[in-house]
Amino acid sequence: MRDAAPQTIYLADYTPFGFIIDSVSLHFDLDPRKTRVKSRIAFRPNPDATDNTFFLHGENLNLISAMIDGTPVTPKLTEAGLTCDVPDAPFVWEAEVEIDPTGNTALEGLYMSNGMYCTQCEAEGFRKITYYPDRPDVMAVFTVTINGPHPVLLSNGNPVSAAEHVAEWHDPWPKPSYLFALVAGDLVAHPGSFTTKSGRDVALNLYVRPGDEGKCAFGMQALKESMKWDEDVYGREYDLDLFNIVAVDDFNMGAMENKGLNVFNSSAVLASPETSTDMNFERIEAIIAHEYFHNWTGNRITCRDWFQLCLKEGLTVFRDSQFTSDIRSASVKRISDVIDLRARQFPEDQGPLAHPVRPESFQEINNFYTATIYEKGAEVIGMLKLLVGDDAYAKAATLYFDRHDGQACTIEDWLRVFEDTTGRDLTQFKRWYGQAGTPHLSVTEAWDHGKLTLHFKQHTPPSAATPDPQPQVLPIAVGLIDQDGDEVEETNILEMTQAEQSFVFDNLGTRPIVSILRGFSAPVVLTQDLSDADRAHLLAYDTDPFNRWEQGRILARSSLMAMILEGKKPNKDWLKGIRAVISDEHLDPAYRALMLGLPSQSDLARALAEDGHTPDPDIIYAAVEATRAAMAKSYANLLPTLYRRHTVSEDYEPDAIQSGKRALSNAALSLLTRIDDAAAAQKQYDAADNMTQQLSALANLIHAGKGSKAVQAFEAQWKDDRLVMDKWFGLQVMEADPEEAHEVVETLTKHADFNWKNPNRFRSVLGAFAAHHGGFHHASGAGYRLLADWLIKLDPLNPQTTARMCSAFQTWKRYDADRQALIKTELDRILAQPDLSRDTTEMLTRIRGA
Ligand code: ARG
Ligand code: ZN
């Protein structure tokens, strides 16, 4: 079905809906092809609205009948919905529509996945279920009855009654339509329970397909920990008698926080030691927490309109990272978050897709579930907390919940609770929500008889979204380390508000080394004129774990840049500095594993482009490989011990301690493989009894060119486990040589189990390929062509997943003229497809530019 013509929606045009809804009842007669949905909605005129047009959204619906107060009416239908004349008084709207869940391949609205019915309504999917004011500021109490031949029939809220093939649900909390959910299928429940701090007994269930029962225990435990944490840290209790989670195989994203009925991509909830890696466990724990935390930040307090998406997403990401930091290691979590921010948000913020944390316009809201709104949105809250302090942050959050419970809010409401709590004027701080672009911060030092002056300059490069950026409020965390490696000044938060600003540290004995932007206190690109020797000093002695890691990373980057640009050898001092850190048995193994990482190839490409060079993917790849080889050689006598000492022999636990040890032993293994002819990797593969060990060994074997046997064995072992097979597909792409990557992808896409209509499987191959820097950017253009072919094929079925993957092209202006021309040809070829979706059209138009 064709999309309605693209239309740009503006924040400035917001007006409230002309009606208030007193109640909604929905009745579903489920059928794979012809599901009937009856709605009965009590409306009354909204006294605060100026426009009283009765418009209901509706897409791909077959209207059977409509009535107002029991009298049949004939509404005017358009591609986007309907209008109808209505009384200037309270009235009841009743409609019946027919929809086709099987034909719904976009996985938005009501659709089928492996014979089960499920829904995804955020942001604007409810309009594919029935005619409704499908906007988040219209909140209502829902009653739902489901009629279907399935043992499990679920919707939001509490169950009212259940008979054979009929279930009735009532959700007492007013909610917007995007939080509606329905699930029906042949599912089994993994039960649990939780008692809230005020004594409410909550029944918990994790619903899965038969056969997946053994992968539920961890998710259930994570849910209980999340519920407890939100009580302890934010004072937020759960508010229904029941909390259900359902695992679904076909899902466009990670998970969805529908009230009382979270729906999860099965990859984001199912876990077992044999089939999931440590990283999977940690991600699942974080996503379960994220969706649960939405119950307050998103559901009880929701967004007035979709421009305010960061109000719930930035805040909820911030909350889930606090949770992970509390139950695992705070410094490891912070470093991982910064790596992720630089990998996903920086390219967005510095390219053609740059948009503010609160955008001012969009065509397709699904395209704005971005790293900027989620991750930069979370960074903004972290800065706010640094600026006001922990106590004021806690008070403001409590005020937010007290003041706005049950409302649909804006960023202004959020900032006002901070202003009212602290008396601070946050007008300038609000720029973080309104301006696109990553600020560049540079600092110079002056030393004069015990007085150290730091002079900062900030500058945000202009973008299409923000042509004239103004200075931001920057919390800059600074500490001082002396020549002996002692901290002479603990962390201070300098508050920078001007384009240029100086800060003075007085009464210092000897000249210290300045540790700046500790904990990555603001999402900026920092330039600090430190010598390599000073950086090595901080790498050895900085008391801030983030900055210690950061200095190692900067040294690694300059070593790589010198190799790429001047053909130099890897920097010996950096190798030595890292060696000291990874040998320090007082340090957390997980942290040491991070120290063995290198900047990604696309990070290097971005750094090169930023310095005015044209990145050559082949040279970047070669430099990274040569660096890994040099590390392996230089640490040769250390690696076997490092590997053995941190190999876990106890029964598998996915906790921070064990997973940290495995991270370090596997980081050592990947270097060791370069000097032992993959002997240790083969041994580990043969002995592995958990997926972390098995997959890491397999990755090393493939990378070393010795993987063919293990690849076959792995497939034979796991062919019936779809989540493990996603890893099998993905790993072969990730570990492929750049010269061969596109052929590997072509072969894999011909595999009998390459079900391209399943988003997880599609992403495991094409998503991994788009992230394979050398393979995707192969000089022949074969990579660009291959991805474009698949995007063209997927778009008519699933616009959301297609559009998301278009971002692979967002960095195209970094590369040489030949590659740019090749990419442009592909962008134009996709854009020329008849009936290209609104999602993909918007993405590619923005990426391509004029
Ligand atoms: N709200 C969901 C979350 O927790 C994500 C929904 C994504 N929706 C979309 N249309 N992309 O993050
Ligand atoms: Zn979310």
Short mmCIF file of C-alpha atoms in Angstrom, two decimals, residues 682 698 700-713:
data_model
loop_
_atom_site.label_atom_id
_atom_site.label_comp_id
_atom_site.label_asym_id
_atom_site.label_seq_id
_atom_site.Cartn_x
_atom_site.Cartn_y
_atom_site.Cartn_z
CA GLN A 682 41.04 -23.78 18.36
CA LEU A 698 35.10 -18.74 16.29
CA ASN A 700 39.44 -15.55 15.96
CA LEU A 701 39.50 -18.68 13.85
CA ILE A 702 37.68 -16.96 11.00
CA HIS A 703 39.88 -13.88 11.24
CA ALA A 704 42.98 -16.07 11.11
CA GLY A 705 41.66 -17.80 7.99
CA LYS A 706 41.29 -21.08 9.87
CA GLY A 707 37.57 -21.01 10.47
CA SER A 708 35.97 -23.17 7.80
CA LYS A 709 35.66 -26.33 9.89
CA ALA A 710 34.41 -24.50 12.97
CA VAL A 711 31.94 -22.49 10.88
CA GLN A 712 30.44 -25.76 9.65
CA ALA A 713 30.41 -27.37 13.06
#
